[in-house]
mmCIF file of C-alpha atoms (C1' of nucleotides) in Angstrom:
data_model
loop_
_atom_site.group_PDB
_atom_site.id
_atom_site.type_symbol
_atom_site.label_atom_id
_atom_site.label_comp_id
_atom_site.label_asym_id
_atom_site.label_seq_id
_atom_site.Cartn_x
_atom_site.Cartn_y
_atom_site.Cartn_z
ATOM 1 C CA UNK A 1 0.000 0.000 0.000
ATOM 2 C CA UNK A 2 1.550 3.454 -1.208
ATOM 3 C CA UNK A 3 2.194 5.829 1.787
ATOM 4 C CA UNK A 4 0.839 8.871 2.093
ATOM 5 C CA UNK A 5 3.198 11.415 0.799
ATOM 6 C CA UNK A 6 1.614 14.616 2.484
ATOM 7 C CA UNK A 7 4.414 14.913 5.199
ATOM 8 C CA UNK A 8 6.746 14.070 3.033
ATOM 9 C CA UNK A 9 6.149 17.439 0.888
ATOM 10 C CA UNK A 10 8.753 19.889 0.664
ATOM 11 C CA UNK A 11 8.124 23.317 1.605
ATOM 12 C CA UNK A 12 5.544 22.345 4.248
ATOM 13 C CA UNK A 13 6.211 23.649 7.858
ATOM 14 C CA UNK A 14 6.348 21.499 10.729
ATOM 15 C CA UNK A 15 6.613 21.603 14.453
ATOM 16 C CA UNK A 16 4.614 23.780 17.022
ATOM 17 C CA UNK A 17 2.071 25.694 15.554
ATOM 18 C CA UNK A 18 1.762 29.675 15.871
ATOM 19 C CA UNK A 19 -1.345 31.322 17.400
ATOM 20 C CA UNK A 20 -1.537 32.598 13.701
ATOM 21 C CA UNK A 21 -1.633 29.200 12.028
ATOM 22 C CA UNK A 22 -4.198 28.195 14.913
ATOM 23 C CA UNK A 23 -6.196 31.178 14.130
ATOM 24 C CA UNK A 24 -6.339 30.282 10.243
ATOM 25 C CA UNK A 25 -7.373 26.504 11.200
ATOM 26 C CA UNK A 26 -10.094 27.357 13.290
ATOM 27 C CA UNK A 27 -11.424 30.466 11.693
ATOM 28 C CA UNK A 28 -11.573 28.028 8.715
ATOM 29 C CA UNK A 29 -13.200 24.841 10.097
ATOM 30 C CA UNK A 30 -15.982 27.041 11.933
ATOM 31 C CA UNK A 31 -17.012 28.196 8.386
ATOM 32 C CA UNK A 32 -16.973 25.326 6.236
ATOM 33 C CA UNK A 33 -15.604 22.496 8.533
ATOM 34 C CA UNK A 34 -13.108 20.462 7.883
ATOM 35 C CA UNK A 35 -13.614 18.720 4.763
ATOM 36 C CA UNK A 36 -11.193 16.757 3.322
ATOM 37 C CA UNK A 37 -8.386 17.443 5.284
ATOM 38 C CA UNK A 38 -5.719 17.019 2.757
ATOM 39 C CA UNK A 39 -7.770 19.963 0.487
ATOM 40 C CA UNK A 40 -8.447 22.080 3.519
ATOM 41 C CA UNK A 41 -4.569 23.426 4.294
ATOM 42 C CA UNK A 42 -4.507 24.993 0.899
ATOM 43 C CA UNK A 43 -8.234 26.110 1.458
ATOM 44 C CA UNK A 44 -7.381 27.178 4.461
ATOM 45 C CA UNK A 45 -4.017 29.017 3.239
ATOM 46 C CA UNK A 46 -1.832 27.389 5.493
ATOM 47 C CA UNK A 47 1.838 25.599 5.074
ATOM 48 C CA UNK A 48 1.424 21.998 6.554
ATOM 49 C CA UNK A 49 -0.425 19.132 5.539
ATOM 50 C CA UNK A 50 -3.077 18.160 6.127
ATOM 51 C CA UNK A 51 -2.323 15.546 8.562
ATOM 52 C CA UNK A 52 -0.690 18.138 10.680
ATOM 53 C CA UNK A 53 -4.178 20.037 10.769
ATOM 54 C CA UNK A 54 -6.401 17.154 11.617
ATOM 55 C CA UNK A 55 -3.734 16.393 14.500
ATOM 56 C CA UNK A 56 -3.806 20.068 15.624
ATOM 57 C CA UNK A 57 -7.709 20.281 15.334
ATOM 58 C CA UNK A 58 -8.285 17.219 17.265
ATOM 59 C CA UNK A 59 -6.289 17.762 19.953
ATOM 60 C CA UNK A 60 -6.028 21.279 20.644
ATOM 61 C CA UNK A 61 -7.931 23.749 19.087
ATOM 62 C CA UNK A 62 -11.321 21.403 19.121
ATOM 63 C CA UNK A 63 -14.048 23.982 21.072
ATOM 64 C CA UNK A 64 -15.261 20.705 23.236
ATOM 65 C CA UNK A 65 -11.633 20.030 24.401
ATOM 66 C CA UNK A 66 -11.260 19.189 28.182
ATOM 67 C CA UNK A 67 -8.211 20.503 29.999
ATOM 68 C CA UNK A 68 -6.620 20.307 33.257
ATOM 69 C CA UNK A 69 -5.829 17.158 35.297
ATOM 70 C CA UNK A 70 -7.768 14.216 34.935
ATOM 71 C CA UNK A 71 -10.081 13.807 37.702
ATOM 72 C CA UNK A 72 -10.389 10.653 39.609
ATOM 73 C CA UNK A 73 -13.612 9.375 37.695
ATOM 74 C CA UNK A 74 -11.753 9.192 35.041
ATOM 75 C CA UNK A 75 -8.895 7.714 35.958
ATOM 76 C CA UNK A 76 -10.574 4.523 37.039
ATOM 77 C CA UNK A 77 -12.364 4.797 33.864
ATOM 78 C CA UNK A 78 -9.025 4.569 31.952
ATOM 79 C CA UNK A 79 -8.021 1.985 33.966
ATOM 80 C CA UNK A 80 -11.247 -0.067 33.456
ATOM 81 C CA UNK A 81 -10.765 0.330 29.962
ATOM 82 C CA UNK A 82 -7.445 -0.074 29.535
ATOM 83 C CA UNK A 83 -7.558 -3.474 31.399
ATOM 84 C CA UNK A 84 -10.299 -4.690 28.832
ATOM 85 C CA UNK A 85 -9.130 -3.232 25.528
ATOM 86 C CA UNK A 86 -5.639 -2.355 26.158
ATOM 87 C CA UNK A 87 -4.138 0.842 24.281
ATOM 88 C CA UNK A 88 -7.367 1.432 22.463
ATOM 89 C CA UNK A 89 -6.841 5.285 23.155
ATOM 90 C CA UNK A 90 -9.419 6.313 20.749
ATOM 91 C CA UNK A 91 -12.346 3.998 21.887
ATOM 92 C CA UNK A 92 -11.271 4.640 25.362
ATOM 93 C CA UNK A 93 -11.764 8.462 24.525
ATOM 94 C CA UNK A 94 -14.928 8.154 23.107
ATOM 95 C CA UNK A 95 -15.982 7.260 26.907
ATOM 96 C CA UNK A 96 -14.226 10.358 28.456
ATOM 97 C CA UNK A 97 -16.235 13.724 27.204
ATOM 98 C CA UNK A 98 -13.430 16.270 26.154
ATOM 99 C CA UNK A 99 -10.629 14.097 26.409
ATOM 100 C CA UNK A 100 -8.566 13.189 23.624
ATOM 101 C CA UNK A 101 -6.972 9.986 22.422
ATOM 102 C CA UNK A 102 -3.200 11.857 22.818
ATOM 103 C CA UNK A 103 -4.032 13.058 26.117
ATOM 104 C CA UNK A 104 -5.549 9.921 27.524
ATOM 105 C CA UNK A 105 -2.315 7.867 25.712
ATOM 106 C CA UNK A 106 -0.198 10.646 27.538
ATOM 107 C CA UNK A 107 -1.298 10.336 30.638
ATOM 108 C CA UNK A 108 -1.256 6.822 30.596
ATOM 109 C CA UNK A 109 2.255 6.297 29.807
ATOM 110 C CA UNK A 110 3.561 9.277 32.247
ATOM 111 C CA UNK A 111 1.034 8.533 35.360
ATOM 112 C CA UNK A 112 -1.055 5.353 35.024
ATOM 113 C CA UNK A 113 1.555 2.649 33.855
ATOM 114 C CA UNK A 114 3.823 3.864 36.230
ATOM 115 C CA UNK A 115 1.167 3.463 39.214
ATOM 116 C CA UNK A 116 0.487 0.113 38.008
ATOM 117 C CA UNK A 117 3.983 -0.999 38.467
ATOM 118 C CA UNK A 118 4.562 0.575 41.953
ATOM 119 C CA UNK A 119 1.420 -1.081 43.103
ATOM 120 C CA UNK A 120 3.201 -4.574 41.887
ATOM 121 C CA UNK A 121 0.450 -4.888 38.303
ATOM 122 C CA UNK A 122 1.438 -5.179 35.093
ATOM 123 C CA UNK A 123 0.677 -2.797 33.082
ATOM 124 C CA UNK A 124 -0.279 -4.437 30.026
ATOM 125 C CA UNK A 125 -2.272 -7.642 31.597
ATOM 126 C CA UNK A 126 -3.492 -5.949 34.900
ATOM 127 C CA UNK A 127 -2.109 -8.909 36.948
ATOM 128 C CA UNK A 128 0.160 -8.943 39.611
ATOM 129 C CA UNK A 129 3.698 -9.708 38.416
ATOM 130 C CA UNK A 130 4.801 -12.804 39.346
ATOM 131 C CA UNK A 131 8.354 -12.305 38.326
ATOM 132 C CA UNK A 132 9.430 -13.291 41.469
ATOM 133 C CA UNK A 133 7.520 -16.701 41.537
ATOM 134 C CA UNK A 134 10.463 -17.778 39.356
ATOM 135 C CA UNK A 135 12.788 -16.907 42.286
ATOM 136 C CA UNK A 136 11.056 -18.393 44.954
ATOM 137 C CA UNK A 137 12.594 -21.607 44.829
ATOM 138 C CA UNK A 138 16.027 -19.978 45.443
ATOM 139 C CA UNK A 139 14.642 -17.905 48.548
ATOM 140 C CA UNK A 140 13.222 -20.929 49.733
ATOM 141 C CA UNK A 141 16.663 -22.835 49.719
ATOM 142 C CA UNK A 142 18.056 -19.618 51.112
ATOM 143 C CA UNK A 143 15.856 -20.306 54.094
ATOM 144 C CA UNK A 144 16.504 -23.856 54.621
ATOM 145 C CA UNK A 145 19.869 -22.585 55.037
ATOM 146 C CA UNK A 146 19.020 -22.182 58.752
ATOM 147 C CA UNK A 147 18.794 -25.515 58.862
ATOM 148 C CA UNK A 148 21.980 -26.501 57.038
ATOM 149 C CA UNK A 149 24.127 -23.988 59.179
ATOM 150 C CA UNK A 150 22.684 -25.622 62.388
ATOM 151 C CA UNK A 151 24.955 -29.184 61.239
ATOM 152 C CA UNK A 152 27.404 -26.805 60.106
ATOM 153 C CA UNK A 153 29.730 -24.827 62.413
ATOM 154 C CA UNK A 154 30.500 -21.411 62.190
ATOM 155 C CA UNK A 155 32.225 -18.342 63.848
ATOM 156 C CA UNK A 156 29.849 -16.536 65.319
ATOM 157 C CA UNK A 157 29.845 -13.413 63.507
ATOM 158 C CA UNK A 158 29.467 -15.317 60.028
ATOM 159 C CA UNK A 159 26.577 -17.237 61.746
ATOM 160 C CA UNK A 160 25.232 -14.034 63.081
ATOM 161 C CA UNK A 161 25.772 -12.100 59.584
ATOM 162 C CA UNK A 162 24.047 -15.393 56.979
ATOM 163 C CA UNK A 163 21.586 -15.162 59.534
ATOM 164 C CA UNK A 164 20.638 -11.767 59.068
ATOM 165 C CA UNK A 165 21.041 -12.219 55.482
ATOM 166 C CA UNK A 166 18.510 -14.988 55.392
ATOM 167 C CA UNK A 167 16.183 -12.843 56.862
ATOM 168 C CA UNK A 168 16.657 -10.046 54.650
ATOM 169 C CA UNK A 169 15.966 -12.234 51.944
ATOM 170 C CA UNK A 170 12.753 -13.840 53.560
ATOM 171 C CA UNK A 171 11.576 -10.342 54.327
ATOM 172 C CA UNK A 172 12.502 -8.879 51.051
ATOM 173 C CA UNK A 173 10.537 -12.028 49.460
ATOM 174 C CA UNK A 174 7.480 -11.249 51.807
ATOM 175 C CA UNK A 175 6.959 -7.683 51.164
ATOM 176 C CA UNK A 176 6.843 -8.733 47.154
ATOM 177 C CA UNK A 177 4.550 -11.805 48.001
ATOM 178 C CA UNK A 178 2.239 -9.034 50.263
ATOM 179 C CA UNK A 179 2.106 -6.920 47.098
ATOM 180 C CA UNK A 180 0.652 -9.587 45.160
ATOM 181 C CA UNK A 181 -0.827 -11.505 47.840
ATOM 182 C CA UNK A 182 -4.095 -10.020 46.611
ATOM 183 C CA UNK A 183 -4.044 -12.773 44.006
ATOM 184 C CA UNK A 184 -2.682 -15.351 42.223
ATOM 185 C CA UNK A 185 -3.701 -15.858 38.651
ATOM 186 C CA UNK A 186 -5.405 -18.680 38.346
ATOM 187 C CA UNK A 187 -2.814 -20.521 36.060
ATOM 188 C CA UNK A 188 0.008 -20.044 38.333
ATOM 189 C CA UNK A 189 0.094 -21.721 41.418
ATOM 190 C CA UNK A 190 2.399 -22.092 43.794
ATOM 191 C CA UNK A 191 2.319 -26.287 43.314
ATOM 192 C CA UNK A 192 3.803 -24.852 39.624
ATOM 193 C CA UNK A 193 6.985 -23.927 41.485
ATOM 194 C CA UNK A 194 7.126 -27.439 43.743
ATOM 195 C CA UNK A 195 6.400 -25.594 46.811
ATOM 196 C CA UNK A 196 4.093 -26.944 49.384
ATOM 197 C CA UNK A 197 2.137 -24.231 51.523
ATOM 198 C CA UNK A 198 3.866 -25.703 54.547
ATOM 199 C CA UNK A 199 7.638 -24.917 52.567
ATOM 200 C CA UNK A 200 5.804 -21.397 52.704
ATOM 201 C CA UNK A 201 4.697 -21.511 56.115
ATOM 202 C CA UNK A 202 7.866 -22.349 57.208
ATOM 203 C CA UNK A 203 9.245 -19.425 55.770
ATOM 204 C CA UNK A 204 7.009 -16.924 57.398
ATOM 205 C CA UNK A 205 7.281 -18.504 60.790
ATOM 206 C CA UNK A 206 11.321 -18.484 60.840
ATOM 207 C CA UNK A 207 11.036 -14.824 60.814
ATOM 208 C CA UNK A 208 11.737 -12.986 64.025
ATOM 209 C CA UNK A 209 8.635 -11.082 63.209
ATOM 210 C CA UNK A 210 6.305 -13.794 62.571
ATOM 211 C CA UNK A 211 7.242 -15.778 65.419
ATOM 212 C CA UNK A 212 6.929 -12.959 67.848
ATOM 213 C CA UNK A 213 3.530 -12.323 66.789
ATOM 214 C CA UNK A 214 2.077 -14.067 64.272
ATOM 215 C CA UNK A 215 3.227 -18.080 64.264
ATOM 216 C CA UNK A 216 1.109 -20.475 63.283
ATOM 217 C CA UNK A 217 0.930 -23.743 65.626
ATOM 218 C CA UNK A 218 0.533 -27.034 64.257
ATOM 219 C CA UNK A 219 -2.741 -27.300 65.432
ATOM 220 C CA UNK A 220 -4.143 -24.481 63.534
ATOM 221 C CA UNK A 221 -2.508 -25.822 60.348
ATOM 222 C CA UNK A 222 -4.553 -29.351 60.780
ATOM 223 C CA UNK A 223 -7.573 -27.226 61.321
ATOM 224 C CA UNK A 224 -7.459 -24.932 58.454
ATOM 225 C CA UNK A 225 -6.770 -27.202 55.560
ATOM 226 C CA UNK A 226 -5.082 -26.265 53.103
ATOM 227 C CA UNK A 227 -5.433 -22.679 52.925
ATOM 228 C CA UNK A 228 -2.473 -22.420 55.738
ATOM 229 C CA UNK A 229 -0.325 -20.053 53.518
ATOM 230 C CA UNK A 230 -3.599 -17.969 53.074
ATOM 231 C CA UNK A 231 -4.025 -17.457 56.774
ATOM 232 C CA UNK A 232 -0.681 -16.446 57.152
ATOM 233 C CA UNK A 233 -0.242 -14.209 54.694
ATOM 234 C CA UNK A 234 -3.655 -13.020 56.188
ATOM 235 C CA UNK A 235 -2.185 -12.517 59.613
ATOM 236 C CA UNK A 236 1.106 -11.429 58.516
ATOM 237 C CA UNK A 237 -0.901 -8.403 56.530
ATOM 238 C CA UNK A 238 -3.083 -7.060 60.004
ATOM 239 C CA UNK A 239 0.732 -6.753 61.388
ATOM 240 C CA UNK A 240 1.442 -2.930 61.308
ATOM 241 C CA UNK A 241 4.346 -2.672 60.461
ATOM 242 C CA UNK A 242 3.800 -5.084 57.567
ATOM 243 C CA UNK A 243 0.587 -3.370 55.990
ATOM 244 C CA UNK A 244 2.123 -0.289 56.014
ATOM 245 C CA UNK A 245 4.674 -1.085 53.189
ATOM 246 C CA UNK A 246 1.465 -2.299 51.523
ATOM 247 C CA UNK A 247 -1.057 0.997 51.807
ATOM 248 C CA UNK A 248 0.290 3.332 48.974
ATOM 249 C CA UNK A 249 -1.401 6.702 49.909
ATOM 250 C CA UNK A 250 -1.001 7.172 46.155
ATOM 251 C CA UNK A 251 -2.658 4.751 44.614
ATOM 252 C CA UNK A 252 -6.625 4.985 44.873
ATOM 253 C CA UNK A 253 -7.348 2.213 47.197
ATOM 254 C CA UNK A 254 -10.561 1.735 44.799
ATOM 255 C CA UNK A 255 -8.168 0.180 41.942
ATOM 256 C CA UNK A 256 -7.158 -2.696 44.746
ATOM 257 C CA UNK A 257 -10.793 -3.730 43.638
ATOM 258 C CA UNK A 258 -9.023 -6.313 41.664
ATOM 259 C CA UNK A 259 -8.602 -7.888 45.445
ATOM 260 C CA UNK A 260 -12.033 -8.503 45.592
ATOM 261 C CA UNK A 261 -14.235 -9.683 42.962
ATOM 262 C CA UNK A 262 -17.532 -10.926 42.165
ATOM 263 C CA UNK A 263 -15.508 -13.941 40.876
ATOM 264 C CA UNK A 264 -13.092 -14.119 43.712
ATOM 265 C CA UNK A 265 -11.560 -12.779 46.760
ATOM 266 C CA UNK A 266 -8.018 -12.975 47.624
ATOM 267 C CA UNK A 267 -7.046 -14.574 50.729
ATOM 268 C CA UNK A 268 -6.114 -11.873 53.404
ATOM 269 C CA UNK A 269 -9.501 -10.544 52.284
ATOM 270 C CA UNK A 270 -11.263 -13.585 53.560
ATOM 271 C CA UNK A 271 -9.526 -14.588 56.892
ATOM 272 C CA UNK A 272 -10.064 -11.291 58.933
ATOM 273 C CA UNK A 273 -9.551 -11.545 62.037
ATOM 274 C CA UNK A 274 -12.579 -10.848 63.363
ATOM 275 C CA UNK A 275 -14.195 -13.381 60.905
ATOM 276 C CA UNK A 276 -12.860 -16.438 63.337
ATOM 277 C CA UNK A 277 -14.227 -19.563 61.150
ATOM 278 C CA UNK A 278 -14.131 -17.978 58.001
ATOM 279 C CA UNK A 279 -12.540 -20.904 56.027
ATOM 280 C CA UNK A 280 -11.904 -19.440 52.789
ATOM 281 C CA UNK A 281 -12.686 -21.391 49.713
ATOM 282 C CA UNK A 282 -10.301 -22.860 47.054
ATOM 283 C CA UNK A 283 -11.740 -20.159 45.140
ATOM 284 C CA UNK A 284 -10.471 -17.539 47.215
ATOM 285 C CA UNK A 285 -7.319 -18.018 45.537
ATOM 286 C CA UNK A 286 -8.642 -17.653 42.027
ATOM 287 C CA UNK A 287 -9.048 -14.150 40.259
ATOM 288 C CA UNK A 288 -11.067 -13.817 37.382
ATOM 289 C CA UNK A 289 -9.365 -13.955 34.443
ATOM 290 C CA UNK A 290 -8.008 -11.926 33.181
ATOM 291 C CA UNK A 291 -9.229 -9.009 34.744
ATOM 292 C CA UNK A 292 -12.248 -8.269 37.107
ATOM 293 C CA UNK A 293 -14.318 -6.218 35.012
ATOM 294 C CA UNK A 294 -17.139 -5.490 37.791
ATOM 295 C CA UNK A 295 -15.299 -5.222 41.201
ATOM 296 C CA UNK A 296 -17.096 -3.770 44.085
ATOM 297 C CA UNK A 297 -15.489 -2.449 47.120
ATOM 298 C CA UNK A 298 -17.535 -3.268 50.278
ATOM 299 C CA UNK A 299 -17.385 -1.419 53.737
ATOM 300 C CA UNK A 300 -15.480 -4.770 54.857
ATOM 301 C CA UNK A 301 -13.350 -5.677 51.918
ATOM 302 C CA UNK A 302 -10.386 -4.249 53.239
ATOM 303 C CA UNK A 303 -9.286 -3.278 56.900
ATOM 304 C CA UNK A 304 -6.624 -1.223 58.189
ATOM 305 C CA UNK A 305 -4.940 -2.941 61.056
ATOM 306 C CA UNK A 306 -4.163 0.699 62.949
ATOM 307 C CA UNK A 307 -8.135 1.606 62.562
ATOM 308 C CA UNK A 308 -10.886 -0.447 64.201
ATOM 309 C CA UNK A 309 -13.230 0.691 61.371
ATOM 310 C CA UNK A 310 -12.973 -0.639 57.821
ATOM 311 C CA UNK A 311 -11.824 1.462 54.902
ATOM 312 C CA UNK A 312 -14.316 2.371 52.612
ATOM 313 C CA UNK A 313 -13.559 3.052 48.966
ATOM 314 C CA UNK A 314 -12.469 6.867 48.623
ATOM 315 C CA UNK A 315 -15.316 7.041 46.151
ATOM 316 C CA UNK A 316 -18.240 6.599 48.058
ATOM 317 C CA UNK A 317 -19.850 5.104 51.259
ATOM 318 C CA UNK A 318 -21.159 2.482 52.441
ATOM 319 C CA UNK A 319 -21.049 -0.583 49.300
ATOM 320 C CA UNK A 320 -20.355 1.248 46.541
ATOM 321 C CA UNK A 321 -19.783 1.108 42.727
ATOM 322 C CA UNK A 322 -15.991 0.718 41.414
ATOM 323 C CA UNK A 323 -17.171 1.810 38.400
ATOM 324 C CA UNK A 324 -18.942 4.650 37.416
ATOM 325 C CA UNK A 325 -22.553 3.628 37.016
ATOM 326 C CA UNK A 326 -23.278 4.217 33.478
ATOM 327 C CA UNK A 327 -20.376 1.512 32.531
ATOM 328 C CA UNK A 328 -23.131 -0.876 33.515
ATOM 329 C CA UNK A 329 -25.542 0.167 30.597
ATOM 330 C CA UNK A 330 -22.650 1.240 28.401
ATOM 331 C CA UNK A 331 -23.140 -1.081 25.419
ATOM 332 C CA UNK A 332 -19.556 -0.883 24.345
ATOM 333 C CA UNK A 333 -19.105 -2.273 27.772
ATOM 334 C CA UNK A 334 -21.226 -5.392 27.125
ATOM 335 C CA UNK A 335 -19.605 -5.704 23.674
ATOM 336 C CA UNK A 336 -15.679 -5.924 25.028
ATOM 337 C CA UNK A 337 -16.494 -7.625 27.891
ATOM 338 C "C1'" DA B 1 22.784 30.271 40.754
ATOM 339 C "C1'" DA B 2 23.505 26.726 37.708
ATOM 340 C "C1'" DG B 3 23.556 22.365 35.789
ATOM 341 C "C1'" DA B 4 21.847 17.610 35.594
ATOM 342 C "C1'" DG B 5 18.188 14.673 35.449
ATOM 343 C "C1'" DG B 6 13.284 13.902 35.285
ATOM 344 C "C1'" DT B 7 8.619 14.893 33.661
ATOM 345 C "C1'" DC B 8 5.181 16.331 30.616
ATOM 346 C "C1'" DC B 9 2.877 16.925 26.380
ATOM 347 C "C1'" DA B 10 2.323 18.627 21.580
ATOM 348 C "C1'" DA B 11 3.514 16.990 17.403
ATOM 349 C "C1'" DC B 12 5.402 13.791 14.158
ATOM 350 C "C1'" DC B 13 5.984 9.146 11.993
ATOM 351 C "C1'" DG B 14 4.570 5.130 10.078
ATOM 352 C "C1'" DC B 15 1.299 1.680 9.983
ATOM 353 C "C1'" DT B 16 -3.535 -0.164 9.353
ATOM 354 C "C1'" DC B 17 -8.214 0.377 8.090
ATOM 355 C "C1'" DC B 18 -11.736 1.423 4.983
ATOM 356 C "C1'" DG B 19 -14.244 3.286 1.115
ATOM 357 C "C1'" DC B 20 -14.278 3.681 -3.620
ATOM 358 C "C1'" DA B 21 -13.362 2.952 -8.501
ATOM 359 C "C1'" DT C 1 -11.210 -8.818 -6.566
ATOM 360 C "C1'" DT C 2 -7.672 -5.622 -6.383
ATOM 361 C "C1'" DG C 3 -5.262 -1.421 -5.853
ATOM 362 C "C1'" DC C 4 -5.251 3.315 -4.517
ATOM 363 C "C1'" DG C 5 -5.677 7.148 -1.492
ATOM 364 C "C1'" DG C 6 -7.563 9.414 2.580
ATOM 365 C "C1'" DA C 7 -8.419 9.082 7.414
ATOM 366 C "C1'" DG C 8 -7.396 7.493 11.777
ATOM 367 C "C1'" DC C 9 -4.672 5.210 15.203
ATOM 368 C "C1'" DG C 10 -0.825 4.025 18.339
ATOM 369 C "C1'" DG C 11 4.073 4.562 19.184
ATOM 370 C "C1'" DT C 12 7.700 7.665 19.616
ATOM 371 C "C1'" DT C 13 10.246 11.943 19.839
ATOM 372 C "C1'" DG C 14 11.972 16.388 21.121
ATOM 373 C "C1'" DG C 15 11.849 20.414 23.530
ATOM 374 C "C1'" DA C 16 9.942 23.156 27.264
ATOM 375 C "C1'" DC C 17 9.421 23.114 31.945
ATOM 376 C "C1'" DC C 18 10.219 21.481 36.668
ATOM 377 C "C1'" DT C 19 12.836 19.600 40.545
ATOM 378 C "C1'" DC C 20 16.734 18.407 42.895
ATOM 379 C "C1'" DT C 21 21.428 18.829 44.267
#
DNA sequence: AAGAGGTCCAACCGCTCCGCA
DNA sequence: TTGCGGAGCGGTTGGACCTCT
């Protein structure tokens, strides 16, 4: 297929556009709209092509254009989107009133993407990463080192310093796994890696912290099936000082959503606390796939360990919508979904 | 105050889609 | 059915602006 050749032109300017050039553009589109848009910068007496028009009309000098910084709504409306469609900018503009597809692709790439990583999502797939499943074996064996050192003497200070690097390691480990704890895509278990929940277990209860407060006896284990790791991780998370590398004050606590689904609620969501008994299902530990597309957030879905009340999402009370409510009759909703 | 590094965003580039002959 | 050309889309770039040291 022949490319176009109307940038290619000699003679035709390029770059930012003069309040001059704007002027001409707009003067001429109010009077006889845009037409064709490779006739119209000749029509319109101006230098550039008409490529360079349509871009400069649609995204700036439009009279319906939107400015300033994206408000919240929207944001989890880009989000939503995005996690259906993926870099659809256009469709995803159509949803968002004022906003163009350069703006919404901008903001995505300098504010969104980079908020999805920090939180521990991919970007692209909306999952957690699970890049660090593939090192888990290694941390494991790091931890069983505890139990190699024990038959094998050393100095004290090189005991005292492997130790401590052990437990850097299991910590370092845990604050990823508390990141993604929220969920584990349903095709990648931890039985994918060889490890048993008890290898896991283990892990968290050979560290200073979880023993002090948070060990799991025997007894509880044979009680709770086999959703051990789940109420550890679940305890572990209620620890202060562990949540509080989880809570990003930056990241709306309505996209963590994807931690509680009509299809599935992570684990730590399940095993408050003050829900003794709760046993959670198998299917706690399965997230729709790929992506919840209708999360709730609930008064109870997610509780801060320093505050006796439950966080509520920061876009409403009581049991609220994730979504704004006209995604719910949007057809173009029905039809990606 | 100045320079380095980071961030933001308008604009460009090149590809695909689609209508038409 | 095929090829052409215009329109639209998504990725990328470059420069202005901001922040930090």
């Amino acid at each position: 297929m022949g490319r176009s050749p109307c940038c290619d032109e000699n003679g035709l300017k390029k770059g930012p556009w003069t309040p001059e050039e704007d002027q001409k553009l707009v003067d001429y589109i109010q009077k006889h709209g845009h037409g064709s848009w490779r006739a119209l910068p000749k029509l319109a007496d101006l230098n550039r092509c008409g490529k360079s028009c349509r871009l400069r009309w649609t995204n700036y000098l439009r009279p319906d254009i939107k400015r300033g910084k994206f408000s919240q709504d929207e944001e989890q409306t880009i989000l939503h989107l995005h996690s259906i469609i993926g870099n659809k900018w256009s469709t995803i503009a159509t949803h968002l009133p004022g906003r163009t597809d350069n703006e919404i692709k901008n903001f995505w790439n300098t504010h969104l993407k980079k908020k999805l990583i920090q939180m521990g999502f991919d970007p692209m797939t909306h999952q957690p990463r699970t890049d660090f499943f593939d090192s888990l074996p290694q941390l494991i064996a790091l931890a069983n080192l505890r139990n190699l050192m024990e038959h094998r003497p050393l100095d004290e200070h090189a005991m005292r310093l492997q130790e401590e690097a052990v437990q850097l390691a299991k910590l370092q480990y845990l604050q990823n796994l508390l990141q993604s704890a929220a969920s584990i895509p349903s095709t990648n278990s931890y039985g994918q890696n060889g490890i048993t929940d008890m290898e896991v277990l283990n892990l968290l209860n050979s560290i200073p912290l979880v023993e002090e407060n948070l060990v799991l006896n025997s007894s509880e284990l044979e009680n709770q099936g086999s959703n051990h790791f789940a109420n550890a991780t679940s305890q572990l998370l209620h620890h202060p000082s562990v949540f509080s590398q989880l809570s990003d004050p930056q990241v709306p606590f309505s996209y963590q959503p994807s931690l509680n689904t009509e299809m599935g609620q992570a684990p730590f969501l399940t095993t408050m606390p003050s829900q003794e008994g709760n046993n959670p299902s198998d299917s706690s530990w399965v997230l729709p796939s790929p992506t919840p597309v209708l999360a709730t957030v609930t008064d109870t879905s997610i509780s801060n360990p320093g505050d006796a009340s439950s966080t509520t999402s920061s876009y409403g009370g009581g049991t609220s919508s994730y979504w704004p409510e006209h995604f719910f009759e949007d057809p173009i909703m029905h039809e990606i979904s």
